[in-house]
Amino acid sequence: MSSERTCTIERHFIDQQYKHPEATGELTRLMHQLAFAAKQITKEVRSAGLSDILGAAGHTNVQGEAVQKLDEISNDVIYRAMDHAGVLCCMASEEREKMIPIPSEFTSGKYTLAFDPLDGSSNIDANINVGTIFSIHKRVSPDGTPGTEADLLQTGRSQVVAGYIVYGSSTMMVYTTGHGVNGFTLEPSLGEFLLSHPNMRIPDYGKYFSINMGNYHYWSEGVRKYIDHITTPDSEHGTPYSQRYIGSMIADVHRTLLYGGLFMYPFDCRDPKHPKAKLRLLYEASPMSMIIEQAGGLSTDGKQSILDVVPHGLHDRVQLFVGARKNVDELLGFLNQYDQ
Ligand code: AHG
Ligand code: MN
Ligand code: MN
């Protein structure tokens, strides 16, 4: 067994700290707490199909409360792991409309956390992969004061850490601090995330595309022409590509990172003056885009890198195309020709 394979996520972070003598250890603590939350959510997700059986077998809820949905459970697990660690000044979650403050009894830290507690949760009852996405920024307001929304409303470019945890056939945490991408697989009997995918690189090109084809007639002309192109047999261009669409962005982007190709969630252009996006910038598009770009791929909203899109609200939505460099470039050719 190589030494890389026995590197825990904590050891990996500590090693990184040695390379940055100015580091205070706060990010290491933050990642430790996130890994702890990921293990708890893994436990919940792994027994998701059992909750009714176990409930009937003895776990009586005298209040008659409905079983909390896993979105809420995951949200609470992350909040409880992160609120008292002394490293965050505020948080934002897909499941909460407003900024989540750090309780006054806990020390306010210098980082912010935006997260999607459970991505793809509509898939959970079908036993399909789901995940958690997280994005960490350094605050812009003065240290020692309560965090503000402005601390969270920063571009993806200035993320300090971005990552996700996919609860798939195994649980895996993938993260970047802006120096490449590393993936850790949870070893269930040890309860440790071990470095299994060091220095992940997305292939330059892949013959896969991932999009909800049911929306075909709602897309812009450029997106439709591109999809027509990659689904029309042509031996010179190597088309058609194969479609893969799970409906959990996290799983679709994770596969794209490993195999190449691209993932798309374009605007719904039914009202051309007010195109509607679905995916959220701060805790979905931005962290997944940083991972892909750090692995050598590209992200775009059609005009610029997702990492340069300026957020105005916590739940801003954005049109997203992300994946292998050549695939995204090929798509941009169509958008530039038909959508400008
Ligand atoms: P969430 O479960 O966090 O609300 O996110 C669901 C998102 C994303 O995971 C996925 O790519 C997309 O919704 C699927 O949307 P469609 O069902 O419209 O294809
Ligand atoms: Mn989501
Ligand atoms: Mn979600």
Coordinates of C-alpha atoms in Angstrom, one line a residue, residues 12-162:
H12 CA -3.6 16.0 4.3
F13 CA -4.8 19.3 5.7
I14 CA -2.0 19.4 8.3
D15 CA 0.5 18.7 5.6
Q16 CA -0.9 21.6 3.7
Q17 CA -0.6 23.8 6.7
Y18 CA 3.1 23.1 6.9
K19 CA 3.4 24.6 3.4
H20 CA 1.6 27.8 4.7
P21 CA 3.3 28.8 7.9
E22 CA 1.0 31.7 8.3
A23 CA -2.0 29.3 8.6
T24 CA -3.6 29.3 12.0
G25 CA -5.2 25.8 11.9
E26 CA -8.7 27.2 11.6
L27 CA -9.3 25.8 8.2
T28 CA -8.1 22.4 9.4
R29 CA -10.7 22.6 12.2
L30 CA -13.4 23.6 9.7
M31 CA -12.6 20.7 7.4
H32 CA -12.5 18.3 10.3
Q33 CA -16.0 19.4 11.4
L34 CA -17.3 19.2 7.8
A35 CA -15.9 15.6 7.5
F36 CA -17.7 14.8 10.8
A37 CA -21.0 16.2 9.4
A38 CA -20.4 14.1 6.2
K39 CA -20.0 10.9 8.3
Q40 CA -23.3 11.7 10.2
I41 CA -25.2 12.4 6.9
T42 CA -23.7 9.2 5.4
K43 CA -25.3 7.3 8.3
E44 CA -28.7 8.9 7.7
V45 CA -28.5 8.4 4.0
R46 CA -27.4 4.8 4.3
S47 CA -30.5 4.0 6.4
A48 CA -32.9 6.2 4.5
G49 CA -35.0 3.3 3.3
L50 CA -35.2 1.8 6.8
S51 CA -36.6 4.8 8.7
D52 CA -40.2 3.7 8.4
I53 CA -39.4 0.1 9.3
L54 CA -37.3 1.2 12.3
G55 CA -40.0 3.6 13.3
A56 CA -42.7 0.9 13.3
A57 CA -40.4 -1.5 15.2
G58 CA -40.1 0.6 18.3
H59 CA -39.0 4.1 17.6
T60 CA -42.4 5.6 18.5
N61 CA -42.8 9.3 18.1
V62 CA -45.2 10.3 20.8
Q63 CA -45.7 13.7 19.4
G64 CA -46.8 12.2 16.2
E65 CA -44.2 14.3 14.3
A66 CA -43.6 13.6 10.7
V67 CA -40.2 12.1 10.0
Q68 CA -37.9 14.9 9.2
K69 CA -37.0 15.0 5.6
L70 CA -33.3 14.2 4.9
D71 CA -32.8 17.8 3.6
E72 CA -33.7 19.1 7.0
I73 CA -31.8 16.5 8.8
S74 CA -28.7 17.2 6.8
N75 CA -29.1 20.9 7.2
D76 CA -29.3 20.5 11.0
V77 CA -26.3 18.1 11.1
I78 CA -24.1 20.7 9.3
Y79 CA -25.3 23.6 11.3
R80 CA -24.7 21.8 14.6
A81 CA -21.2 20.7 13.4
M82 CA -20.3 24.2 12.4
D83 CA -21.9 26.7 14.7
H84 CA -19.6 26.4 17.7
A85 CA -16.3 25.6 16.0
G86 CA -15.1 29.3 16.3
V87 CA -14.1 29.4 12.6
L88 CA -17.3 30.8 10.9
C89 CA -18.9 34.2 11.2
C90 CA -22.1 33.2 9.3
M91 CA -23.6 30.6 7.0
A92 CA -26.0 30.3 4.1
S93 CA -28.0 27.2 3.2
E94 CA -30.3 26.2 0.4
E95 CA -32.8 25.3 3.1
R96 CA -32.8 28.7 4.8
E97 CA -34.1 31.9 3.2
K98 CA -31.9 34.3 5.3
M99 CA -28.3 34.3 6.3
I100 CA -27.7 32.0 9.3
P101 CA -25.9 33.9 12.1
I102 CA -23.4 32.3 14.5
P103 CA -25.0 32.3 18.0
S104 CA -23.6 35.0 20.2
E105 CA -22.3 32.6 22.8
F106 CA -19.9 31.2 20.3
T107 CA -16.8 33.0 19.0
S108 CA -17.3 34.5 15.6
G109 CA -14.6 33.3 13.2
K110 CA -13.1 34.6 10.0
Y111 CA -14.7 32.3 7.4
T112 CA -18.2 31.9 5.8
L113 CA -19.9 28.7 4.7
A114 CA -22.5 28.4 2.0
F115 CA -23.9 24.9 1.5
D116 CA -26.5 22.7 -0.2
P117 CA -27.1 20.1 2.6
L118 CA -28.5 17.5 0.2
D119 CA -28.3 17.9 -3.5
G120 CA -30.5 15.7 -5.6
S121 CA -32.7 14.9 -2.7
S122 CA -35.7 14.1 -4.9
N123 CA -33.7 11.0 -5.8
I124 CA -33.2 9.7 -2.3
D125 CA -36.3 7.3 -2.2
A126 CA -35.0 5.7 -5.4
N127 CA -31.7 4.9 -3.8
I128 CA -29.8 7.1 -6.2
N129 CA -26.7 9.2 -5.4
V130 CA -27.1 12.4 -3.5
G131 CA -24.5 14.8 -2.0
T132 CA -23.6 17.8 0.0
I133 CA -21.9 20.9 -1.6
F134 CA -19.9 23.5 0.3
S135 CA -18.2 26.8 -0.4
I136 CA -15.9 28.7 2.0
H137 CA -14.9 32.3 1.8
K138 CA -12.8 34.6 4.0
R139 CA -15.0 37.3 5.5
V140 CA -14.8 40.9 4.3
S141 CA -16.2 42.5 7.5
P142 CA -13.9 43.1 10.5
D143 CA -12.9 40.0 12.5
G144 CA -14.6 39.6 15.9
T145 CA -17.9 41.2 14.7
P146 CA -21.0 39.3 13.7
G147 CA -21.0 38.1 10.1
T148 CA -23.0 39.9 7.4
E149 CA -24.6 39.0 4.1
A150 CA -21.8 40.8 2.3
D151 CA -19.4 38.3 3.7
L152 CA -21.3 35.6 1.8
L153 CA -21.9 37.5 -1.4
Q154 CA -18.5 37.0 -3.0
T155 CA -17.5 35.6 -6.3
G156 CA -16.5 32.0 -6.8
R157 CA -13.1 33.2 -7.7
S158 CA -12.4 34.2 -4.1
Q159 CA -13.4 30.9 -2.6
V160 CA -10.9 29.6 -0.1
V161 CA -12.2 26.1 -0.2
A162 CA -14.8 24.5 -2.4

